[in-house]
Amino acid sequence: VEKKEPPKAPEQQNQIDAGPALGPTHGPVAFYAPAPVIPAYLRDQNLKTSVVIEFLISAQGGVIPRLLDSSGNDELDAIALKTASRWQFKPAAKENVPVDSKTRLRILFEVS
């Protein structure tokens, strides 16, 4: 009897698909961007808010997120920042040389 391997489960984290080839000069590109996990007790509420995170990305790929625009909820802000600290980016480049850069992203919290 031949054993079949069980199908592989899809990745649990949000992986950014590889896009078109990057040119010699480009901005930072997120390649690992997990979504924030909202605790169960907050999922019972009607939430529709967002935060704006600025990511400072070093030429070596280091990431420092900072909160630019609050959701109005300190706990959601902390969750967003904790999640953002796990994001990984391919650094920006200028003429094929990695450079420091920054980018801003809005993270939406919506539970209904």
PDB file of C-alpha atoms in Angstrom:
ATOM      1  CA  VAL A   1       0.000   0.000   0.000  1.00  0.00           C
ATOM      2  CA  GLU A   2       1.383   3.336  -1.049  1.00  0.00           C
ATOM      3  CA  LYS A   3       1.280   6.096   1.556  1.00  0.00           C
ATOM      4  CA  LYS A   4       0.286   9.517   0.378  1.00  0.00           C
ATOM      5  CA  GLU A   5       1.544  12.594   2.120  1.00  0.00           C
ATOM      6  CA  PRO A   6      -1.218  14.784   3.509  1.00  0.00           C
ATOM      7  CA  PRO A   7      -1.671  18.024   1.597  1.00  0.00           C
ATOM      8  CA  LYS A   8       0.424  20.808   2.996  1.00  0.00           C
ATOM      9  CA  ALA A   9      -1.458  23.427   4.955  1.00  0.00           C
ATOM     10  CA  PRO A  10      -1.284  26.942   3.533  1.00  0.00           C
ATOM     11  CA  GLU A  11       1.000  29.341   5.329  1.00  0.00           C
ATOM     12  CA  GLN A  12      -0.701  30.849   8.362  1.00  0.00           C
ATOM     13  CA  GLN A  13       1.019  34.186   7.923  1.00  0.00           C
ATOM     14  CA  ASN A  14       0.351  36.652   5.149  1.00  0.00           C
ATOM     15  CA  GLN A  15       3.117  36.211   2.586  1.00  0.00           C
ATOM     16  CA  ILE A  16       3.547  38.829  -0.097  1.00  0.00           C
ATOM     17  CA  ASP A  17       3.696  37.271  -3.562  1.00  0.00           C
ATOM     18  CA  ALA A  18       6.779  37.884  -5.615  1.00  0.00           C
ATOM     19  CA  GLY A  19       5.936  40.627  -8.052  1.00  0.00           C
ATOM     20  CA  PRO A  20       7.654  41.721 -11.238  1.00  0.00           C
ATOM     21  CA  ALA A  21      11.423  42.033 -11.207  1.00  0.00           C
ATOM     22  CA  LEU A  22      12.616  45.198  -9.511  1.00  0.00           C
ATOM     23  CA  GLY A  23      14.598  47.777 -11.448  1.00  0.00           C
ATOM     24  CA  PRO A  24      17.965  49.175 -10.345  1.00  0.00           C
ATOM     25  CA  THR A  25      16.166  51.900  -8.359  1.00  0.00           C
ATOM     26  CA  HIS A  26      13.110  50.990  -6.281  1.00  0.00           C
ATOM     27  CA  GLY A  27      11.417  51.553  -2.959  1.00  0.00           C
ATOM     28  CA  PRO A  28      11.268  49.057  -0.111  1.00  0.00           C
ATOM     29  CA  VAL A  29       9.229  45.903  -0.741  1.00  0.00           C
ATOM     30  CA  ALA A  30       7.518  43.961   2.065  1.00  0.00           C
ATOM     31  CA  PHE A  31       8.065  40.223   1.678  1.00  0.00           C
ATOM     32  CA  TYR A  32       6.711  39.120   5.079  1.00  0.00           C
ATOM     33  CA  ALA A  33       3.663  40.961   6.396  1.00  0.00           C
ATOM     34  CA  PRO A  34       1.705  39.081   9.064  1.00  0.00           C
ATOM     35  CA  ALA A  35      -1.750  40.432   9.855  1.00  0.00           C
ATOM     36  CA  PRO A  36      -2.498  41.655  13.384  1.00  0.00           C
ATOM     37  CA  VAL A  37      -4.260  39.193  15.674  1.00  0.00           C
ATOM     38  CA  ILE A  38      -7.201  40.742  17.507  1.00  0.00           C
ATOM     39  CA  PRO A  39      -7.907  39.143  20.919  1.00  0.00           C
ATOM     40  CA  ALA A  40     -11.233  37.293  21.256  1.00  0.00           C
ATOM     41  CA  TYR A  41     -12.686  39.774  23.749  1.00  0.00           C
ATOM     42  CA  LEU A  42     -12.151  42.621  21.274  1.00  0.00           C
ATOM     43  CA  ARG A  43     -13.723  40.606  18.440  1.00  0.00           C
ATOM     44  CA  ASP A  44     -17.059  40.844  20.275  1.00  0.00           C
ATOM     45  CA  GLN A  45     -17.133  44.581  19.627  1.00  0.00           C
ATOM     46  CA  ASN A  46     -17.994  46.343  16.409  1.00  0.00           C
ATOM     47  CA  LEU A  47     -14.600  47.639  15.363  1.00  0.00           C
ATOM     48  CA  LYS A  48     -13.803  49.666  12.305  1.00  0.00           C
ATOM     49  CA  THR A  49     -10.680  51.700  12.779  1.00  0.00           C
ATOM     50  CA  SER A  50      -7.145  51.909  11.472  1.00  0.00           C
ATOM     51  CA  VAL A  51      -3.629  52.984  12.338  1.00  0.00           C
ATOM     52  CA  VAL A  52      -0.899  54.443  10.185  1.00  0.00           C
ATOM     53  CA  ILE A  53       2.547  52.958  10.717  1.00  0.00           C
ATOM     54  CA  GLU A  54       5.727  54.453   9.333  1.00  0.00           C
ATOM     55  CA  PHE A  55       8.425  51.872   8.661  1.00  0.00           C
ATOM     56  CA  LEU A  56      12.051  53.017   8.725  1.00  0.00           C
ATOM     57  CA  ILE A  57      13.960  50.427   6.678  1.00  0.00           C
ATOM     58  CA  SER A  58      17.742  50.367   6.764  1.00  0.00           C
ATOM     59  CA  ALA A  59      19.902  49.453   3.789  1.00  0.00           C
ATOM     60  CA  GLN A  60      20.698  46.220   5.686  1.00  0.00           C
ATOM     61  CA  GLY A  61      16.971  45.348   5.940  1.00  0.00           C
ATOM     62  CA  GLY A  62      16.419  46.322   9.580  1.00  0.00           C
ATOM     63  CA  VAL A  63      12.913  47.608  10.305  1.00  0.00           C
ATOM     64  CA  ILE A  64      11.776  50.136  12.894  1.00  0.00           C
ATOM     65  CA  PRO A  65       8.024  50.807  12.935  1.00  0.00           C
ATOM     66  CA  ARG A  66       6.480  53.835  14.590  1.00  0.00           C
ATOM     67  CA  LEU A  67       2.892  54.873  15.076  1.00  0.00           C
ATOM     68  CA  LEU A  68       1.921  57.973  13.086  1.00  0.00           C
ATOM     69  CA  ASP A  69      -1.865  57.882  13.396  1.00  0.00           C
ATOM     70  CA  SER A  70      -3.614  56.194  16.342  1.00  0.00           C
ATOM     71  CA  SER A  71      -6.714  54.019  16.152  1.00  0.00           C
ATOM     72  CA  GLY A  72      -8.010  55.752  19.288  1.00  0.00           C
ATOM     73  CA  ASN A  73      -7.519  52.501  21.239  1.00  0.00           C
ATOM     74  CA  ASP A  74      -4.184  52.061  23.037  1.00  0.00           C
ATOM     75  CA  GLU A  75      -4.446  48.270  22.939  1.00  0.00           C
ATOM     76  CA  LEU A  76      -5.074  48.139  19.178  1.00  0.00           C
ATOM     77  CA  ASP A  77      -2.195  50.573  18.639  1.00  0.00           C
ATOM     78  CA  ALA A  78       0.107  48.265  20.649  1.00  0.00           C
ATOM     79  CA  ILE A  79      -1.064  45.199  18.687  1.00  0.00           C
ATOM     80  CA  ALA A  80      -0.425  47.009  15.402  1.00  0.00           C
ATOM     81  CA  LEU A  81       3.082  48.080  16.457  1.00  0.00           C
ATOM     82  CA  LYS A  82       3.957  44.613  17.763  1.00  0.00           C
ATOM     83  CA  THR A  83       2.796  43.063  14.487  1.00  0.00           C
ATOM     84  CA  ALA A  84       4.599  45.707  12.404  1.00  0.00           C
ATOM     85  CA  SER A  85       7.864  44.931  14.206  1.00  0.00           C
ATOM     86  CA  ARG A  86       7.699  41.426  12.666  1.00  0.00           C
ATOM     87  CA  TRP A  87       7.355  42.694   9.080  1.00  0.00           C
ATOM     88  CA  GLN A  88      10.342  42.143   6.812  1.00  0.00           C
ATOM     89  CA  PHE A  89      11.326  44.242   3.813  1.00  0.00           C
ATOM     90  CA  LYS A  90      13.710  44.039   0.909  1.00  0.00           C
ATOM     91  CA  PRO A  91      15.520  47.389   1.257  1.00  0.00           C
ATOM     92  CA  ALA A  92      15.060  50.192  -1.244  1.00  0.00           C
ATOM     93  CA  ALA A  93      17.835  50.544  -3.792  1.00  0.00           C
ATOM     94  CA  LYS A  94      19.316  53.338  -5.851  1.00  0.00           C
ATOM     95  CA  GLU A  95      21.253  52.161  -8.912  1.00  0.00           C
ATOM     96  CA  ASN A  96      21.400  48.626  -7.426  1.00  0.00           C
ATOM     97  CA  VAL A  97      22.840  49.854  -4.101  1.00  0.00           C
ATOM     98  CA  PRO A  98      20.650  49.277  -0.992  1.00  0.00           C
ATOM     99  CA  VAL A  99      19.696  52.538   0.735  1.00  0.00           C
ATOM    100  CA  ASP A 100      17.865  53.585   3.886  1.00  0.00           C
ATOM    101  CA  SER A 101      14.215  54.455   3.277  1.00  0.00           C
ATOM    102  CA  LYS A 102      10.820  54.797   4.848  1.00  0.00           C
ATOM    103  CA  THR A 103       7.279  53.963   3.887  1.00  0.00           C
ATOM    104  CA  ARG A 104       3.863  54.493   5.468  1.00  0.00           C
ATOM    105  CA  LEU A 105       1.102  51.916   5.598  1.00  0.00           C
ATOM    106  CA  ARG A 106      -2.430  51.953   6.957  1.00  0.00           C
ATOM    107  CA  ILE A 107      -3.487  48.862   8.927  1.00  0.00           C
ATOM    108  CA  LEU A 108      -7.252  48.408   9.091  1.00  0.00           C
ATOM    109  CA  PHE A 109      -9.006  46.780  12.058  1.00  0.00           C
ATOM    110  CA  GLU A 110     -12.521  45.727  11.097  1.00  0.00           C
ATOM    111  CA  VAL A 111     -14.671  43.334  13.126  1.00  0.00           C
ATOM    112  CA  SER A 112     -18.440  43.193  12.875  1.00  0.00           C
TER     113      SER A 112
END
